[in-house]
Amino acid sequence: MPVRPSAALLVMNECKQQFDVLIVGGGVIGCSIAWRLAQSGQRVAIFERGDAGKEASWAAGGMLAPLAEADRADEFFALCVKSRALYADFAAELKTATGIDIEYRTEGTLFLSLTEADDHELEERWRWQHDAGLNVKRLDAGCVRKLEPTINERLRWALKFPDDHQVNARQLMQATLSAAQAAGVQVFAQTEVRRLLSDSHAGKNRIVGVETTQGVWQAPVVVLAAGSWSSLLAEATHLPVTPVRGQMVAVASPTPAVRHVIYSRRGYVVPRASGFLIAGSTTEQVGFDRRVTAGGVASIIARAEEILPGFGDLALLETWAGVRPGSADEMPVLGEDPAVAGLIYATGHYRNGILLCPITAQLISELLTKGESSVSLTPFSVLRFAHRRAVG
Ligand SMILES: Cc1cc2nc3c(=O)[nH]c(=O)nc-3n(C[C@H](O)[C@H](O)[C@H](O)COP(=O)(O)OP(=O)(O)OC[C@H]3O[C@@H](n4cnc5c(N)ncnc54)[C@H](O)[C@@H]3O)c2cc1C
């Protein structure tokens, strides 16, 4: 449960500006929600511990690939596909609002089979998606090589997902932040939220504000969009979101460059419009350690080399790491806390926060401005972890 504010703390910021909604976290999730809310006339503030957009959202690969990664159709898959469908308009709207091009590219995604074990997994994916009428194509090796001549000769066959696209995550981050600010959102950088503040009225808890390193702010709604750090603020509610490190590598693009996002079961290579390739990633449970390690980089290069022989000879441009906010069941946590009115979760997006950014912003904004969202948030409610509260 969030804690109650002391009278002294509340007095401290009595004369501070009033907001309808306070958002904790200035990543793509916090900024895009803030943008949509401000467009609906809400007065919104974002509190960011460091500088906005320097954590997971800055580290991401930018793939919008629900089909390439899905093994079944469920509510989570449906949410991902809905969000993907919003992207072309989202990119255009951000360009109009900010002038920033998020490099939305539509060449599609290839998933290579390079071994017998790969055959099995790709066959399964092909079967259920084809039977479900999804846009997935099966290509023989010759066909793939016509599309991407530099791919490994060991290629057996591949799946093509024409609608699984990509964006430049750093440009997206900058664009959502700029769009939010242009719409009137106030961003408090270097301002860490230390505690969520709640009060009890007629036996019901409700949020009343936040205590930050710069003082207390009051508002009837707080959106928790603090990525991997969300559980630290919602400690008593046992929100199971933990950091999962992913490392990345960027190299100078070869000639001819690849055009598609290319996956194997072990890694991926993504071409960027600005003329380089990025490759990823690792999946490591090492807490909040965001160091790049020699072993991590070596493993990424080995897997990229398996996709594109010669990758390891290209000039190394940059390496980096970030922590994905992974929930216990790898699905996002969205919607109001049933036990604390006004406390809204928008976290736990794990590997799909870039993909899910437009739909998350839309649904949370609908929830707060219309009282309900156009897609049910029930499957993503924090309630699914209720047993943890009981035993915790
Ligand atoms: C290597 C890597 C590759 C990825 N690739 C993809 C991909 O290809 N496609 C995709 O869809 N997703 C991808 N992801 C996942 C995606 O990056 C995340 O799901 C998404 O960025 C989460 O956004 P967020 O805003 O919730 O978190 P973040 O971007 O981490 O933002 C949270 C913010 O909250 C701030 N904060 C935390 N605590 C506090 C506090 N107490 N007070 C104030 N501020 C606070 C943090 O400083 C941070 O800026 C990838 C992630 C990684 C690491």
Short mmCIF file of C-alpha atoms and ligand atoms in Angstrom, two decimals:
data_model
loop_
_atom_site.label_atom_id
_atom_site.label_comp_id
_atom_site.label_asym_id
_atom_site.label_seq_id
_atom_site.Cartn_x
_atom_site.Cartn_y
_atom_site.Cartn_z
CA MET A 1 0.00 0.00 0.00
CA PRO A 2 1.29 3.50 -0.73
CA VAL A 3 1.98 5.55 2.42
CA ARG A 4 0.09 8.52 3.80
CA PRO A 5 1.59 11.98 3.47
CA SER A 6 2.56 13.82 6.62
CA ALA A 7 0.85 17.19 7.08
CA ALA A 8 4.25 18.91 7.03
CA LEU A 9 5.13 17.47 3.64
CA LEU A 10 1.81 18.47 2.14
CA VAL A 11 2.24 22.05 3.35
CA MET A 12 5.69 22.21 1.70
CA ASN A 13 4.30 22.29 -1.81
CA GLU A 14 0.93 23.87 -1.23
CA CYS A 15 1.72 26.66 -3.65
CA LYS A 16 3.13 24.37 -6.35
CA GLN A 17 1.34 24.03 -9.64
CA GLN A 18 -1.72 21.75 -9.67
CA PHE A 19 -1.92 18.70 -11.93
CA ASP A 20 -4.69 16.22 -12.74
CA VAL A 21 -2.29 13.34 -13.34
CA LEU A 22 1.23 12.66 -12.07
CA ILE A 23 3.31 10.16 -14.04
CA VAL A 24 6.27 8.37 -12.51
CA GLY A 25 8.88 7.62 -15.20
CA GLY A 26 9.94 9.38 -18.38
CA GLY A 27 10.39 6.39 -20.73
CA VAL A 28 8.28 5.80 -23.86
CA ILE A 29 5.41 4.50 -21.75
CA GLY A 30 5.24 7.51 -19.40
CA CYS A 31 5.80 10.06 -22.18
CA SER A 32 3.28 8.60 -24.63
CA ILE A 33 0.57 8.35 -21.94
CA ALA A 34 1.34 11.93 -20.90
CA TRP A 35 1.04 13.09 -24.51
CA ARG A 36 -2.37 11.46 -25.02
CA LEU A 37 -3.68 12.78 -21.69
CA ALA A 38 -2.50 16.32 -22.44
CA GLN A 39 -4.20 16.11 -25.84
CA SER A 40 -7.43 15.37 -23.93
CA GLY A 41 -7.03 18.51 -21.84
CA GLN A 42 -5.52 16.96 -18.70
CA ARG A 43 -2.82 18.83 -16.75
CA VAL A 44 0.02 16.33 -16.56
CA ALA A 45 3.44 16.17 -14.91
CA ILE A 46 6.15 13.54 -15.45
CA PHE A 47 8.71 12.88 -12.70
CA GLU A 48 11.95 11.37 -13.94
CA ARG A 49 14.76 10.24 -11.66
CA GLY A 50 17.49 11.03 -14.20
CA ASP A 51 17.01 12.53 -17.66
CA ALA A 52 13.94 11.34 -19.53
CA GLY A 53 14.40 8.51 -22.01
CA LYS A 54 17.79 7.14 -21.03
CA GLU A 55 16.81 3.69 -19.79
CA ALA A 56 15.10 0.69 -21.49
CA SER A 57 13.36 2.83 -24.11
CA TRP A 58 16.69 4.20 -25.29
CA ALA A 59 18.30 0.73 -25.30
CA ALA A 60 15.65 -1.06 -27.36
CA GLY A 61 16.03 -2.64 -30.77
CA GLY A 62 12.77 -1.16 -32.09
CA MET A 63 11.26 -4.31 -33.59
CA LEU A 64 7.47 -4.35 -33.88
CA ALA A 65 7.29 -8.10 -34.26
CA PRO A 66 4.34 -9.80 -32.55
CA LEU A 67 4.08 -12.61 -35.10
CA ALA A 68 7.79 -13.40 -35.24
CA GLU A 69 7.81 -13.99 -31.47
CA ALA A 70 4.38 -15.55 -30.78
CA ASP A 71 3.60 -19.19 -30.12
CA ARG A 72 -0.13 -18.80 -29.58
CA ALA A 73 -3.06 -16.43 -29.95
CA ASP A 74 -4.10 -15.01 -26.58
CA GLU A 75 -5.12 -11.61 -25.18
CA PHE A 76 -1.51 -10.49 -25.03
CA PHE A 77 -0.93 -11.39 -28.69
CA ALA A 78 -4.14 -9.56 -29.65
CA LEU A 79 -2.95 -6.44 -27.78
CA CYS A 80 0.43 -6.57 -29.57
CA VAL A 81 -1.22 -6.91 -32.99
CA LYS A 82 -3.59 -4.01 -32.23
CA SER A 83 -0.68 -1.81 -31.25
CA ARG A 84 1.28 -2.75 -34.36
CA ALA A 85 -1.71 -1.68 -36.45
CA LEU A 86 -1.60 1.79 -34.87
CA TYR A 87 2.06 2.41 -35.76
CA ALA A 88 1.86 3.97 -39.23
CA ASP A 89 -0.53 6.67 -37.98
CA PHE A 90 1.36 7.03 -34.70
CA ALA A 91 4.62 7.69 -36.60
CA ALA A 92 2.92 10.23 -38.87
CA GLU A 93 1.26 11.99 -35.93
CA LEU A 94 4.58 12.23 -34.06
CA LYS A 95 6.24 13.65 -37.20
CA THR A 96 3.56 16.33 -37.49
CA ALA A 97 3.68 17.16 -33.78
CA THR A 98 7.48 17.27 -33.41
CA GLY A 99 9.19 17.09 -36.82
CA ILE A 100 10.97 13.92 -35.59
CA ASP A 101 11.05 10.94 -37.98
CA ILE A 102 10.92 7.72 -35.95
CA GLU A 103 12.12 5.77 -39.03
CA TYR A 104 9.09 3.50 -39.29
CA ARG A 105 10.21 0.84 -41.82
CA THR A 106 7.89 -1.65 -43.47
CA GLU A 107 10.18 -4.11 -45.30
CA GLY A 108 9.07 -6.80 -42.83
CA THR A 109 10.82 -9.48 -40.80
CA LEU A 110 12.53 -12.72 -41.82
CA PHE A 111 12.96 -15.62 -39.40
CA LEU A 112 15.67 -18.04 -40.56
CA SER A 113 15.88 -21.77 -40.07
CA LEU A 114 19.57 -22.68 -39.90
CA THR A 115 19.41 -26.06 -38.12
CA GLU A 116 17.11 -29.05 -37.80
CA ALA A 117 15.99 -27.85 -34.37
CA ASP A 118 15.07 -24.47 -35.90
CA ASP A 119 12.92 -26.32 -38.49
CA HIS A 120 10.74 -27.71 -35.74
CA GLU A 121 10.04 -24.36 -34.04
CA LEU A 122 9.40 -22.53 -37.31
CA GLU A 123 7.10 -25.31 -38.55
CA GLU A 124 5.00 -24.97 -35.40
CA ARG A 125 4.82 -21.18 -35.72
CA TRP A 126 3.95 -21.42 -39.39
CA ARG A 127 1.19 -23.96 -38.76
CA TRP A 128 -0.77 -22.12 -36.08
CA GLN A 129 -0.38 -18.70 -37.67
CA HIS A 130 -1.30 -19.94 -41.15
CA ASP A 131 -4.34 -21.78 -39.74
CA ALA A 132 -5.36 -18.60 -37.91
CA GLY A 133 -5.25 -16.67 -41.20
CA LEU A 134 -2.35 -14.43 -40.14
CA ASN A 135 -0.03 -12.84 -42.68
CA VAL A 136 2.95 -15.23 -42.58
CA LYS A 137 4.79 -16.56 -45.64
CA ARG A 138 6.98 -19.62 -46.04
CA LEU A 139 10.02 -19.02 -48.25
CA ASP A 140 12.57 -21.50 -49.59
CA ALA A 141 16.27 -20.69 -49.32
CA GLY A 142 16.55 -19.49 -52.94
CA CYS A 143 13.69 -17.09 -52.47
CA VAL A 144 15.20 -15.68 -49.25
CA ARG A 145 18.59 -15.25 -50.90
CA LYS A 146 16.99 -13.16 -53.65
CA LEU A 147 15.67 -10.85 -50.91
CA GLU A 148 18.86 -10.88 -48.82
CA PRO A 149 21.89 -12.21 -50.77
CA THR A 150 24.35 -11.87 -47.84
CA ILE A 151 22.55 -14.35 -45.57
CA ASN A 152 24.38 -17.48 -44.32
CA GLU A 153 24.65 -20.25 -46.97
CA ARG A 154 23.52 -22.76 -44.33
CA LEU A 155 20.02 -21.30 -44.55
CA ARG A 156 17.42 -24.08 -44.91
CA TRP A 157 14.27 -21.98 -45.31
CA ALA A 158 12.58 -19.02 -43.60
CA LEU A 159 9.33 -17.44 -42.50
CA LYS A 160 8.52 -13.95 -43.66
CA PHE A 161 6.26 -11.71 -41.56
CA PRO A 162 5.41 -8.84 -43.96
CA ASP A 163 3.56 -6.82 -41.28
CA ASP A 164 6.19 -7.09 -38.52
CA HIS A 165 7.89 -3.72 -38.94
CA GLN A 166 10.46 -1.63 -37.04
CA VAL A 167 11.19 1.86 -35.72
CA ASN A 168 14.24 3.63 -34.35
CA ALA A 169 13.58 3.38 -30.60
CA ARG A 170 15.77 6.36 -29.68
CA GLN A 171 13.97 8.59 -32.19
CA LEU A 172 10.64 7.29 -30.84
CA MET A 173 11.74 8.14 -27.31
CA GLN A 174 12.73 11.67 -28.31
CA ALA A 175 9.54 12.15 -30.30
CA THR A 176 7.16 11.04 -27.52
CA LEU A 177 8.98 13.28 -25.02
CA SER A 178 8.90 16.29 -27.37
CA ALA A 179 5.25 15.68 -28.29
CA ALA A 180 4.30 15.51 -24.60
CA GLN A 181 6.14 18.75 -23.83
CA ALA A 182 4.67 20.50 -26.87
CA ALA A 183 1.18 19.47 -25.65
CA GLY A 184 1.86 21.15 -22.28
CA VAL A 185 3.19 18.29 -20.14
CA GLN A 186 5.64 19.45 -17.49
CA VAL A 187 8.69 17.19 -17.17
CA PHE A 188 10.57 17.27 -13.87
CA ALA A 189 13.96 15.70 -14.61
CA GLN A 190 16.39 14.74 -11.84
CA THR A 191 13.34 14.31 -9.61
CA GLU A 192 12.98 10.88 -8.07
CA VAL A 193 9.65 9.77 -6.69
CA ARG A 194 10.43 8.29 -3.30
CA ARG A 195 6.94 7.27 -2.25
CA LEU A 196 3.39 7.11 -3.50
CA LEU A 197 1.04 8.86 -1.08
CA SER A 198 -2.46 7.64 -0.29
CA ASP A 199 -5.24 8.47 2.10
CA SER A 200 -8.11 6.46 3.48
CA HIS A 201 -11.65 7.78 3.22
CA ALA A 202 -14.76 5.86 4.20
CA GLY A 203 -12.76 2.64 4.33
CA LYS A 204 -11.35 3.07 0.81
CA ASN A 205 -7.76 3.91 -0.05
CA ARG A 206 -7.09 6.49 -2.69
CA ILE A 207 -3.97 8.04 -4.09
CA VAL A 208 -3.32 11.67 -3.15
CA GLY A 209 0.10 12.38 -4.66
CA VAL A 210 3.79 11.59 -4.61
CA GLU A 211 6.74 12.46 -2.43
CA THR A 212 9.80 13.30 -4.52
CA THR A 213 13.36 14.41 -3.91
CA GLN A 214 12.11 17.94 -4.71
CA GLY A 215 9.05 17.88 -2.44
CA VAL A 216 5.46 16.65 -2.46
CA TRP A 217 2.95 16.98 -5.30
CA GLN A 218 -0.73 16.28 -4.88
CA ALA A 219 -3.07 14.87 -7.53
CA PRO A 220 -5.99 12.43 -7.62
CA VAL A 221 -4.28 10.16 -10.16
CA VAL A 222 -0.75 8.72 -10.28
CA VAL A 223 0.42 6.57 -13.20
CA LEU A 224 3.23 4.21 -12.29
CA ALA A 225 5.35 3.94 -15.47
CA ALA A 226 8.72 3.47 -13.83
CA GLY A 227 9.77 0.48 -15.94
CA SER A 228 12.04 -1.98 -14.12
CA TRP A 229 11.94 0.19 -10.98
CA SER A 230 8.14 0.06 -10.60
CA SER A 231 8.14 -2.62 -7.92
CA LEU A 232 10.36 -0.52 -5.68
CA LEU A 233 7.55 2.03 -5.40
CA ALA A 234 4.73 -0.48 -5.22
CA GLU A 235 6.64 -2.70 -2.82
CA ALA A 236 3.75 -3.36 -0.49
CA THR A 237 1.45 -4.36 -3.36
CA HIS A 238 3.94 -7.08 -4.40
CA LEU A 239 3.99 -5.95 -8.01
CA PRO A 240 6.23 -8.61 -9.59
CA VAL A 241 8.26 -6.56 -12.08
CA THR A 242 12.00 -7.20 -12.19
CA PRO A 243 14.90 -5.99 -14.40
CA VAL A 244 16.15 -8.26 -17.18
CA ARG A 245 19.34 -7.01 -18.79
CA GLY A 246 19.72 -6.91 -22.56
CA GLN A 247 22.98 -5.93 -24.27
CA MET A 248 23.23 -4.60 -27.83
CA VAL A 249 25.89 -4.02 -30.48
CA ALA A 250 25.97 -1.56 -33.42
CA VAL A 251 28.32 -1.97 -36.38
CA ALA A 252 28.93 -0.06 -39.61
CA SER A 253 26.65 -1.33 -42.35
CA PRO A 254 28.16 -3.53 -45.08
CA THR A 255 27.48 -2.99 -48.77
CA PRO A 256 25.03 -4.25 -49.80
CA ALA A 257 23.20 -3.76 -46.53
CA VAL A 258 20.31 -6.00 -45.47
CA ARG A 259 16.82 -4.54 -45.74
CA HIS A 260 14.72 -6.74 -43.44
CA VAL A 261 14.83 -7.29 -39.72
CA ILE A 262 16.37 -10.78 -39.57
CA TYR A 263 15.87 -13.22 -36.70
CA SER A 264 17.26 -16.59 -35.89
CA ARG A 265 16.25 -18.48 -32.72
CA ARG A 266 19.45 -17.19 -31.14
CA GLY A 267 19.68 -13.53 -32.12
CA TYR A 268 18.67 -10.79 -34.52
CA VAL A 269 20.11 -8.19 -36.87
CA VAL A 270 18.29 -4.92 -37.62
CA PRO A 271 19.22 -2.48 -40.40
CA ARG A 272 18.89 1.20 -39.49
CA ALA A 273 17.98 3.92 -41.98
CA SER A 274 20.96 5.97 -40.85
CA GLY A 275 23.32 3.33 -42.31
CA PHE A 276 24.33 0.88 -39.58
CA LEU A 277 23.27 -2.49 -38.25
CA ILE A 278 22.31 -3.33 -34.70
CA ALA A 279 22.38 -6.82 -33.24
CA GLY A 280 21.03 -8.29 -30.04
CA SER A 281 20.56 -9.37 -27.48
CA THR A 282 21.15 -11.07 -24.13
CA THR A 283 18.56 -12.03 -21.48
CA GLU A 284 20.22 -11.78 -18.07
CA GLN A 285 18.91 -11.75 -14.51
CA VAL A 286 21.58 -9.52 -12.97
CA GLY A 287 19.47 -6.98 -11.09
CA PHE A 288 19.96 -3.33 -12.06
CA ASP A 289 23.49 -3.91 -13.40
CA ARG A 290 23.52 -2.14 -16.77
CA ARG A 291 27.17 -2.79 -17.65
CA VAL A 292 28.14 -4.09 -21.06
CA THR A 293 30.22 -7.26 -20.63
CA ALA A 294 32.84 -8.82 -22.90
CA GLY A 295 30.97 -12.13 -22.78
CA GLY A 296 27.66 -10.48 -23.68
CA VAL A 297 29.11 -8.69 -26.69
CA ALA A 298 30.98 -11.82 -27.84
CA SER A 299 27.79 -13.90 -27.74
CA ILE A 300 25.80 -11.28 -29.68
CA ILE A 301 28.47 -11.06 -32.37
CA ALA A 302 28.64 -14.88 -32.67
CA ARG A 303 24.86 -15.08 -33.17
CA ALA A 304 24.83 -12.19 -35.65
CA GLU A 305 27.69 -13.88 -37.53
CA GLU A 306 25.50 -16.98 -37.84
CA ILE A 307 22.87 -14.83 -39.61
CA LEU A 308 25.25 -12.66 -41.63
CA PRO A 309 28.72 -14.18 -42.10
CA GLY A 310 31.30 -11.39 -41.89
CA PHE A 311 29.36 -9.45 -39.22
CA GLY A 312 32.34 -9.82 -36.88
CA ASP A 313 34.64 -8.04 -39.36
CA LEU A 314 32.51 -4.88 -39.49
CA ALA A 315 33.62 -1.76 -37.61
CA LEU A 316 32.23 -1.72 -34.08
CA LEU A 317 30.34 1.57 -33.55
CA GLU A 318 28.69 1.23 -30.15
CA THR A 319 27.70 -1.22 -27.43
CA TRP A 320 25.09 -0.61 -24.75
CA ALA A 321 22.77 -2.32 -22.27
CA GLY A 322 19.39 -1.68 -20.69
CA VAL A 323 17.00 -3.43 -18.34
CA ARG A 324 13.65 -4.69 -19.62
CA PRO A 325 10.80 -4.43 -17.10
CA GLY A 326 9.82 -8.10 -16.89
CA SER A 327 6.65 -9.08 -15.04
CA ALA A 328 6.23 -12.54 -13.52
CA ASP A 329 4.18 -13.75 -16.52
CA GLU A 330 5.93 -11.51 -19.08
CA MET A 331 2.73 -9.55 -19.81
CA PRO A 332 2.31 -5.84 -19.06
CA VAL A 333 0.50 -4.64 -15.95
CA LEU A 334 -2.15 -2.11 -17.03
CA GLY A 335 -5.04 -0.37 -15.30
CA GLU A 336 -6.15 0.75 -11.86
CA ASP A 337 -5.17 -0.92 -8.61
CA PRO A 338 -8.49 -2.26 -7.28
CA ALA A 339 -7.34 -1.53 -3.72
CA VAL A 340 -6.11 2.04 -4.27
CA ALA A 341 -8.35 4.39 -6.29
CA GLY A 342 -6.35 6.60 -8.64
CA LEU A 343 -3.25 4.39 -8.72
CA ILE A 344 -2.78 3.34 -12.34
CA TYR A 345 -0.20 0.80 -13.50
CA ALA A 346 1.46 1.05 -16.92
CA THR A 347 4.49 -1.14 -16.52
CA GLY A 348 5.97 -4.61 -17.05
CA HIS A 349 6.18 -4.29 -20.85
CA TYR A 350 9.27 -6.54 -20.88
CA ARG A 351 10.39 -7.21 -24.50
CA ASN A 352 7.51 -5.33 -26.10
CA GLY A 353 7.37 -1.81 -24.69
CA ILE A 354 8.21 -0.17 -28.01
CA LEU A 355 5.61 -2.26 -29.82
CA LEU A 356 3.00 -1.66 -27.10
CA CYS A 357 3.63 2.08 -26.69
CA PRO A 358 0.75 3.38 -28.91
CA ILE A 359 -1.92 1.05 -27.51
CA THR A 360 -0.81 1.56 -23.90
CA ALA A 361 -1.02 5.34 -24.31
CA GLN A 362 -4.43 5.09 -25.92
CA LEU A 363 -5.97 2.68 -23.39
CA ILE A 364 -4.66 4.38 -20.25
CA SER A 365 -5.76 7.75 -21.59
CA GLU A 366 -9.24 6.37 -22.38
CA LEU A 367 -9.46 4.86 -18.90
CA LEU A 368 -8.67 8.19 -17.27
CA THR A 369 -10.71 10.48 -19.50
CA LYS A 370 -13.74 8.29 -20.37
CA GLY A 371 -13.82 5.96 -17.37
CA GLU A 372 -13.21 2.86 -19.48
CA SER A 373 -10.85 1.66 -22.18
CA SER A 374 -11.88 0.41 -25.64
CA VAL A 375 -9.99 -2.85 -24.99
CA SER A 376 -10.59 -4.68 -21.72
CA LEU A 377 -7.64 -4.32 -19.35
CA THR A 378 -8.84 -7.20 -17.16
CA PRO A 379 -6.26 -9.72 -18.47
CA PHE A 380 -3.51 -7.22 -17.65
CA SER A 381 -4.77 -6.20 -14.21
CA VAL A 382 -2.44 -6.33 -11.22
CA LEU A 383 -5.16 -8.52 -9.68
CA ARG A 384 -3.73 -11.55 -11.47
CA PHE A 385 -0.91 -11.40 -8.94
CA ALA A 386 -3.31 -11.16 -5.98
CA HIS A 387 -2.13 -14.47 -4.53
CA ARG A 388 1.28 -12.85 -4.04
CA ARG A 389 -0.29 -10.13 -1.89
CA ALA A 390 -2.04 -12.75 0.16
CA VAL A 391 1.10 -14.72 0.84
CA GLY A 392 3.51 -11.78 0.74
C1 LIG B 1 18.23 -4.50 -25.17
C2 LIG B 1 16.74 -4.26 -25.28
C3 LIG B 1 16.11 -4.48 -26.49
C4 LIG B 1 14.74 -4.26 -26.61
N1 LIG B 1 14.14 -4.40 -27.84
C5 LIG B 1 12.82 -4.16 -27.97
C6 LIG B 1 12.21 -4.25 -29.25
O1 LIG B 1 12.87 -4.52 -30.26
N2 LIG B 1 10.86 -4.02 -29.34
C7 LIG B 1 10.10 -3.70 -28.25
O2 LIG B 1 8.90 -3.53 -28.39
N3 LIG B 1 10.67 -3.59 -27.01
C8 LIG B 1 12.00 -3.80 -26.86
N4 LIG B 1 12.59 -3.71 -25.63
C9 LIG B 1 11.73 -3.46 -24.46
C10 LIG B 1 11.42 -1.99 -24.29
O3 LIG B 1 12.62 -1.25 -24.39
C11 LIG B 1 10.77 -1.74 -22.93
O4 LIG B 1 9.68 -2.61 -22.74
C12 LIG B 1 10.25 -0.30 -22.84
O5 LIG B 1 11.26 0.62 -23.19
C13 LIG B 1 9.75 0.01 -21.43
O6 LIG B 1 9.46 1.38 -21.38
P1 LIG B 1 9.23 2.10 -19.98
O7 LIG B 1 8.92 3.51 -20.27
O8 LIG B 1 8.26 1.29 -19.18
O9 LIG B 1 10.62 1.91 -19.21
P2 LIG B 1 11.95 2.82 -19.24
O10 LIG B 1 12.29 3.26 -20.60
O11 LIG B 1 12.99 2.07 -18.48
O12 LIG B 1 11.50 4.10 -18.43
C14 LIG B 1 11.22 4.08 -17.06
C15 LIG B 1 11.72 5.38 -16.48
O13 LIG B 1 11.30 5.52 -15.14
C16 LIG B 1 12.31 6.19 -14.43
N5 LIG B 1 12.14 5.93 -13.01
C17 LIG B 1 12.25 4.75 -12.37
N6 LIG B 1 11.99 4.90 -11.04
C18 LIG B 1 11.69 6.20 -10.86
C19 LIG B 1 11.34 6.97 -9.71
N7 LIG B 1 11.22 6.40 -8.51
N8 LIG B 1 11.13 8.29 -9.87
C20 LIG B 1 11.22 8.88 -11.09
N9 LIG B 1 11.57 8.20 -12.20
C21 LIG B 1 11.78 6.87 -12.10
C22 LIG B 1 13.60 5.60 -14.99
O14 LIG B 1 14.72 6.44 -14.75
C23 LIG B 1 13.25 5.48 -16.48
O15 LIG B 1 13.67 6.61 -17.22
C24 LIG B 1 13.97 -3.87 -25.48
C25 LIG B 1 14.62 -3.64 -24.27
C26 LIG B 1 16.00 -3.82 -24.17
C27 LIG B 1 16.68 -3.54 -22.86
#
